mmCIF file of C-alpha atoms in Angstrom:
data_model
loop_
_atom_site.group_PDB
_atom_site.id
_atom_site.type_symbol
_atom_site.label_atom_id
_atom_site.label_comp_id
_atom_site.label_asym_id
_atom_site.label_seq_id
_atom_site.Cartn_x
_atom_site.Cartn_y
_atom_site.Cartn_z
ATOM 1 C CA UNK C 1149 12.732 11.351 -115.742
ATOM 2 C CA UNK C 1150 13.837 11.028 -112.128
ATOM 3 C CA UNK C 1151 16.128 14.028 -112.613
ATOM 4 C CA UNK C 1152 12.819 16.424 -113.638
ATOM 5 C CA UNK C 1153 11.100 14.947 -110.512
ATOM 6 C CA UNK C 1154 13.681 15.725 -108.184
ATOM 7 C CA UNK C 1155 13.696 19.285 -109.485
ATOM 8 C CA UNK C 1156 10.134 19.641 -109.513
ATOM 9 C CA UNK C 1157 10.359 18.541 -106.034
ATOM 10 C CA UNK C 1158 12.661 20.974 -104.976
ATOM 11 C CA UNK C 1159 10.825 23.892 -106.633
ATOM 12 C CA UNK C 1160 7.929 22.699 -105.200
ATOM 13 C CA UNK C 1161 9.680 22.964 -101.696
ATOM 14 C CA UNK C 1162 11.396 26.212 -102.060
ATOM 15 C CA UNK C 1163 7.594 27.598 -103.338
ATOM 16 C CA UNK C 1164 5.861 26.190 -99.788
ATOM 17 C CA UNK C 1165 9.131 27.464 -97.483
ATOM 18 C CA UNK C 1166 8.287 31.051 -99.021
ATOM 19 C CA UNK C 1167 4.940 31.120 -98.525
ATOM 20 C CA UNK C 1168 5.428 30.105 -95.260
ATOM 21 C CA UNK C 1169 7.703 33.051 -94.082
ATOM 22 C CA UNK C 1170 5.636 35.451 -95.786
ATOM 23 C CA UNK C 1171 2.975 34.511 -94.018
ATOM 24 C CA UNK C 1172 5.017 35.107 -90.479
ATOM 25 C CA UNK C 1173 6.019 38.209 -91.585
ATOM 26 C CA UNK C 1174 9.300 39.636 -93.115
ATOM 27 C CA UNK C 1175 12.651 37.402 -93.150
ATOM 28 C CA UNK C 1176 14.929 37.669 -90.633
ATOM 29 C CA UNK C 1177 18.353 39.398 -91.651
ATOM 30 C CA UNK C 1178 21.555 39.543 -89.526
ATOM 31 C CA UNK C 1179 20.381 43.569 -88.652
ATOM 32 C CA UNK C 1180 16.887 42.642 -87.636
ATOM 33 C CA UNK C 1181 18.582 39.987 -85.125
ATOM 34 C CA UNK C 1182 20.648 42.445 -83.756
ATOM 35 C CA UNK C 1183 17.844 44.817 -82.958
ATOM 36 C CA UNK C 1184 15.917 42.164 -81.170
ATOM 37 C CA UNK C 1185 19.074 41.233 -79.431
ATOM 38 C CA UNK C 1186 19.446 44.868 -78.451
ATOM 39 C CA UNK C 1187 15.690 45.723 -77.361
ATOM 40 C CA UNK C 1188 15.638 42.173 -75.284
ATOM 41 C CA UNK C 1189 19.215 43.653 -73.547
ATOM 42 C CA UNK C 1190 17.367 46.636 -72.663
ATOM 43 C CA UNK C 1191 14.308 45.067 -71.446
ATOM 44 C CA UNK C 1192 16.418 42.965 -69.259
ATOM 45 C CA UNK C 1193 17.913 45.846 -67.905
ATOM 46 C CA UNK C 1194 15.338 47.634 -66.871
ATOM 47 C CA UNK C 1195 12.749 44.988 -66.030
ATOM 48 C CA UNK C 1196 10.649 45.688 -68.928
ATOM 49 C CA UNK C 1197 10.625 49.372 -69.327
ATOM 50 C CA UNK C 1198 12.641 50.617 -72.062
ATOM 51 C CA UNK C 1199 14.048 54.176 -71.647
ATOM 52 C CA UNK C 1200 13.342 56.369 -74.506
ATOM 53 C CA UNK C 1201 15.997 59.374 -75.471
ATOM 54 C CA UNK C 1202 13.261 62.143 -75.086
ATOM 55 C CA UNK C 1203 11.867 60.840 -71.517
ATOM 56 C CA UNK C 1204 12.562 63.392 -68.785
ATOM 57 C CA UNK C 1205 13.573 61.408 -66.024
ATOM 58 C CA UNK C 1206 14.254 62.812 -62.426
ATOM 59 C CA UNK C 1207 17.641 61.772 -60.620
ATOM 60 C CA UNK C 1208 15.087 59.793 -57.999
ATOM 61 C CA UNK C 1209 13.486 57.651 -60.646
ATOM 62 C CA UNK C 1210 16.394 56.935 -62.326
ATOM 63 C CA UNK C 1211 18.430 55.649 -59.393
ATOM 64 C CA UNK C 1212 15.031 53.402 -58.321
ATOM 65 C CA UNK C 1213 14.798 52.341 -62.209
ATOM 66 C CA UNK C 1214 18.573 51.389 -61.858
ATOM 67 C CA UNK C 1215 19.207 50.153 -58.518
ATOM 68 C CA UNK C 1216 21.750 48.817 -56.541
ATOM 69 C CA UNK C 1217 25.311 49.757 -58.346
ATOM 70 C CA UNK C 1218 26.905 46.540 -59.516
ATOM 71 C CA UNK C 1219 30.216 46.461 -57.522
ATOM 72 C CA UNK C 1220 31.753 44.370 -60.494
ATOM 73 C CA UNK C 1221 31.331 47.878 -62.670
ATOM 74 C CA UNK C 1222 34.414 50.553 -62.111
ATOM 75 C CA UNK C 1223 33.357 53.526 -60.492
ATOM 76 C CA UNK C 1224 34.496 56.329 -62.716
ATOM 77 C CA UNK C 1225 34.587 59.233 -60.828
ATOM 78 C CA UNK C 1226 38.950 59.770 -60.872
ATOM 79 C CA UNK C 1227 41.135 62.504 -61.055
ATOM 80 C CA UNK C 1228 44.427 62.953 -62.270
ATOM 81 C CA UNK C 1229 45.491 66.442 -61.976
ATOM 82 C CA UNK C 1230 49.389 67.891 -62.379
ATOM 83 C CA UNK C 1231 50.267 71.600 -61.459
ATOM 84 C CA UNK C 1232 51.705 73.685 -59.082
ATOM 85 C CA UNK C 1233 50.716 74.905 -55.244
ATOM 86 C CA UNK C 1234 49.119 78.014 -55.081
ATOM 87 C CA UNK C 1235 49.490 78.184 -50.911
ATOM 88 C CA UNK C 1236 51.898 77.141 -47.921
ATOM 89 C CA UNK C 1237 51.461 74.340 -46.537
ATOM 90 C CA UNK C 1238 49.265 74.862 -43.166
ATOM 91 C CA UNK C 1239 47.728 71.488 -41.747
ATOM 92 C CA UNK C 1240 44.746 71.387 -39.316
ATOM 93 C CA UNK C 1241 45.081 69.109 -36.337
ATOM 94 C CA UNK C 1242 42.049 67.710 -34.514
ATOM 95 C CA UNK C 1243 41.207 66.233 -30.919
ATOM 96 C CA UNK C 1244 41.539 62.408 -31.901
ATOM 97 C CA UNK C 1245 44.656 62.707 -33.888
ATOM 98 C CA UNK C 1246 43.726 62.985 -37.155
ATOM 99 C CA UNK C 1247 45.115 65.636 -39.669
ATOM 100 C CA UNK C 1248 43.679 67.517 -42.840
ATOM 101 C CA UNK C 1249 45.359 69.728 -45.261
ATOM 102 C CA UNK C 1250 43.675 72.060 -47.986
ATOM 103 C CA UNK C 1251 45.879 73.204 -51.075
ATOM 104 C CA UNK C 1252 45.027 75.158 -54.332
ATOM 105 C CA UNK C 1253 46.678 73.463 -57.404
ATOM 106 C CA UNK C 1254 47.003 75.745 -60.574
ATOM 107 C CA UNK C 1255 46.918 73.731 -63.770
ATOM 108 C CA UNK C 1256 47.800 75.208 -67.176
ATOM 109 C CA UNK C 1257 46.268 74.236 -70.133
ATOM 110 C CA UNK C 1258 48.569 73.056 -73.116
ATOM 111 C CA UNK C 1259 47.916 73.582 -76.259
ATOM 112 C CA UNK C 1260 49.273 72.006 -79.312
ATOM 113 C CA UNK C 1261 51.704 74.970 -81.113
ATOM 114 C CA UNK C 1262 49.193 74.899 -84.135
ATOM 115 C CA UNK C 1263 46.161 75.096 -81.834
ATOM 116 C CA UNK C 1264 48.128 78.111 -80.057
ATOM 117 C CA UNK C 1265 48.510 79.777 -83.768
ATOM 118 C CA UNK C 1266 44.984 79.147 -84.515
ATOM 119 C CA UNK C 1267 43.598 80.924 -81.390
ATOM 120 C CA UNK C 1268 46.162 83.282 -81.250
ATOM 121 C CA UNK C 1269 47.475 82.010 -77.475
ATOM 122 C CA UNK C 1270 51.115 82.601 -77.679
ATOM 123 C CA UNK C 1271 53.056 80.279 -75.154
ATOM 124 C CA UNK C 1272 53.054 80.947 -71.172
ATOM 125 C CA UNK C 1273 49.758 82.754 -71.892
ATOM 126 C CA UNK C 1274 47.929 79.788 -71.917
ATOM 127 C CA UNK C 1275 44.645 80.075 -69.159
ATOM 128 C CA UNK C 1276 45.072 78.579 -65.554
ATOM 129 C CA UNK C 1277 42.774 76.389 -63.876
ATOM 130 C CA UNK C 1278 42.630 76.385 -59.988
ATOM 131 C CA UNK C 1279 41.907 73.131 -58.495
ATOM 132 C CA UNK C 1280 41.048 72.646 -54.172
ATOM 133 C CA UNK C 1281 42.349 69.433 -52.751
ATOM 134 C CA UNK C 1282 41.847 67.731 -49.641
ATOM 135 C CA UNK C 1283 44.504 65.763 -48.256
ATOM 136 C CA UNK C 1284 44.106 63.419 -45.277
ATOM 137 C CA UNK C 1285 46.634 61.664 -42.646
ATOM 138 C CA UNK C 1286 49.938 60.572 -43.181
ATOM 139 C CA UNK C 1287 49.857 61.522 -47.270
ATOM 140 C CA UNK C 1288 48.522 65.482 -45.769
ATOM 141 C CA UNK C 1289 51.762 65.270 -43.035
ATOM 142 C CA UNK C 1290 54.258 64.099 -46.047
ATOM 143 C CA UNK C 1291 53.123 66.911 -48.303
ATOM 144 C CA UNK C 1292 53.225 69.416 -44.992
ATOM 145 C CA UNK C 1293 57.166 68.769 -44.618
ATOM 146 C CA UNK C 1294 58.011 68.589 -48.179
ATOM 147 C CA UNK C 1295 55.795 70.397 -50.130
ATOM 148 C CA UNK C 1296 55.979 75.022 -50.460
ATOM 149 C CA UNK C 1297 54.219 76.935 -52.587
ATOM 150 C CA UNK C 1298 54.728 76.915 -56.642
ATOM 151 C CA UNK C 1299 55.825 73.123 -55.843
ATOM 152 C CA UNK C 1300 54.993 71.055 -58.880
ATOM 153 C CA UNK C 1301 52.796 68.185 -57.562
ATOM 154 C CA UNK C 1302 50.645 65.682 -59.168
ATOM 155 C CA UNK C 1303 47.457 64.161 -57.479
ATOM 156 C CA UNK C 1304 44.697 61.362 -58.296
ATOM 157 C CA UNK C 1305 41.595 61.715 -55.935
ATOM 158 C CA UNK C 1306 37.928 61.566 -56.503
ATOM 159 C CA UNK C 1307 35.477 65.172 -57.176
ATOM 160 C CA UNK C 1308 33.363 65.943 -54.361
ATOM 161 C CA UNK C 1309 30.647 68.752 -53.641
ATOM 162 C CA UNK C 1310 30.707 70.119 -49.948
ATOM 163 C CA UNK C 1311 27.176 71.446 -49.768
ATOM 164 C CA UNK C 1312 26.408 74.225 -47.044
ATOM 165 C CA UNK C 1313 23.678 76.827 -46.509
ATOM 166 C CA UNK C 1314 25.233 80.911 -46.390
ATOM 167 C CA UNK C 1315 25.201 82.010 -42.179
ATOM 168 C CA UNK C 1316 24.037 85.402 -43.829
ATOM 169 C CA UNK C 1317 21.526 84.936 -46.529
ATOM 170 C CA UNK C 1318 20.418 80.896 -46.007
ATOM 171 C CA UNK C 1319 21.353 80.417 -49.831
ATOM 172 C CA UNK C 1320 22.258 76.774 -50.335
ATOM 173 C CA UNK C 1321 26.278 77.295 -51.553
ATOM 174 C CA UNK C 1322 28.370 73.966 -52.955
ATOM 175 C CA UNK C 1323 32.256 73.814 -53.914
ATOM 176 C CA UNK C 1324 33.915 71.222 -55.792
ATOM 177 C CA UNK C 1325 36.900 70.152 -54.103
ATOM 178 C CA UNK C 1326 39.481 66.842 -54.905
ATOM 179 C CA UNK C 1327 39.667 64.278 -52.277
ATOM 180 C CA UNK C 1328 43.229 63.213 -52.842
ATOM 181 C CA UNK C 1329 44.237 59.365 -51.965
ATOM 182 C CA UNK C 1330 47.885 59.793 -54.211
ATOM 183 C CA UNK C 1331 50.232 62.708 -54.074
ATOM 184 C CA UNK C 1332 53.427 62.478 -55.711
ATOM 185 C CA UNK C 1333 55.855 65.750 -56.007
ATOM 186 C CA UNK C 1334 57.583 66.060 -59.388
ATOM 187 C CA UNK C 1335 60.580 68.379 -59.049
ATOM 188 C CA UNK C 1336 63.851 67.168 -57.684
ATOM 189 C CA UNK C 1337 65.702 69.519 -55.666
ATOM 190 C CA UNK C 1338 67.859 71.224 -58.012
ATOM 191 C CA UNK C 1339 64.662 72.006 -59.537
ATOM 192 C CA UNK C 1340 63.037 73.636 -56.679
ATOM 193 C CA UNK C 1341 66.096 75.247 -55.843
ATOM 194 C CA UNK C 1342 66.194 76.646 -59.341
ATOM 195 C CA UNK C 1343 62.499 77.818 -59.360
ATOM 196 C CA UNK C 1344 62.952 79.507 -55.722
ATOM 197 C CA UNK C 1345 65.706 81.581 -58.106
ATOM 198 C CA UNK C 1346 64.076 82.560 -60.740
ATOM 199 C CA UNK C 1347 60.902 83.519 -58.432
ATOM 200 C CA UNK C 1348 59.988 87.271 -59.151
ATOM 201 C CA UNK C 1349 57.720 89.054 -57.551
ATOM 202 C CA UNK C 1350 54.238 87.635 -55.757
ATOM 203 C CA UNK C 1351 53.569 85.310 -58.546
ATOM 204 C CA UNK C 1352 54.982 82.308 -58.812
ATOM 205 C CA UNK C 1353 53.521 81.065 -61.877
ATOM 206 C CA UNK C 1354 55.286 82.862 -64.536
ATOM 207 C CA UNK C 1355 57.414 80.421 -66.266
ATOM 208 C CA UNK C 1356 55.966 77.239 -68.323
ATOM 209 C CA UNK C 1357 56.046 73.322 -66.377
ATOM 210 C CA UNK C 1358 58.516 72.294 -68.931
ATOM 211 C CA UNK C 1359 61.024 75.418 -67.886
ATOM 212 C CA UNK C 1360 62.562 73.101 -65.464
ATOM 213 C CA UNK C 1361 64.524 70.208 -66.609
ATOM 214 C CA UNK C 1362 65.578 67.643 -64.344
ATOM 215 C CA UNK C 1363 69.213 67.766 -63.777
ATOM 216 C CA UNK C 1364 71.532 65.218 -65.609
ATOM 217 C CA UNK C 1365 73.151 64.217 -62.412
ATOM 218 C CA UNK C 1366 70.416 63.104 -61.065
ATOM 219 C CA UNK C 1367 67.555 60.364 -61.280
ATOM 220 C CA UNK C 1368 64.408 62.395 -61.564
ATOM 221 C CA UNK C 1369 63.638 61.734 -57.887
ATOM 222 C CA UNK C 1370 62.402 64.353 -55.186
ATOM 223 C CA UNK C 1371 65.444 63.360 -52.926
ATOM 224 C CA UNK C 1372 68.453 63.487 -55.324
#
């Protein structure tokens, strides 16, 4: 007898916790928590507005919607870039002492051998990307002494846009150059002496990167 009341008691509380969530709406499941969770993130974020995927929204009122950048976040804008000088060395030289130097850096792109036989590139055909960097002070005066042209280099910098308006026509004109903060030149010397050899005619970019092997003598570095 007291086992059929205990059951009817429990039925009779499972019956009243049922009606009770369908009258305050659906149940929650472990997706519907996650949504919430999600929507209240984005709320937080942008103190109450939440940005919908199809909203135009100018550069202006998306840097006011955002604010100031969190200094704890990683800017991303890096550059890693490996290739070979397109120019001589010339370095500029201003009135309080400091010192600016401009290469062009052509970078080959490298295909995989099956992506080369898919799109019919056969090797040392591949296209060539020129690059403008911008090298400042002592790292500009180290690549002035040690660096000629077809030198293979490689360089991490940040992209910027130099913005100016044409002398001639008043049309607003922008470049992209790379701001280069390490420089780092990845040929020993019996590698540059070997390229200087095998340099025909005004091009110097005729062989592949990997044509030059470092020597076995040697430890890879610039000054073996």
């Amino acid at each position: 007898m007291k086992l059929a009341l205990c059951a009817l008691l429990l039925l009779s509380r499972i019956h009243e916790s049922l009606s009770w969530l369908s009258s305050h709406g659906q149940c929650l499941t472990k997706s519907s928590l996650r949504s919430s969770y999600d929507e209240m993130e984005i709320q937080d974020f942008d103190d109450g507005e939440i940005f919908e995927d199809d909203d135009e929204v100018s550069y202006e009122e998306l840097e006011a919607r955002l604010g100031d950048w969190d200094e704890r976040v990683a800017r991303l804008n890096t550059v890693h870039l490996v290739g070979r000088v397109g120019n001589s060395p010339e370095p500029r030289y201003f009135d309080d002492g400091k010192v600016v130097l401009n290469l062009s850096l052509a970078c080959r792109r490298k295909y995989h051998y099956a992506e080369r036989g898919a799109m019919g590139i056969k090797s040392g055909e591949e296209e060539t990307d020129w690059y403008g960097l911008e090298l400042w002070g002592q790292t500009a005066e180290y690549a002035s002494k040690y660096v000629n042209k077809g030198c293979r280099v490689g360089a991490i910098g940040t992209l910027q846009i130099d913005e100016w308006n044409d002398r001639e026509t008043g049309e607003k004109r922008n470049k992209a150059k790379v701001v280069v903060r390490e420089f780092d030149i990845l040929e020993t010397r019996a590698e540059a002496d070997l390229r200087r050899q095998n340099s025909r005619g005004p091009s110097f970019y005729t062989g592949d990167d990997d044509e030059y092997h470092p020597s076995k003598g040697s430890s890879g570095g610039f000054f073996d």
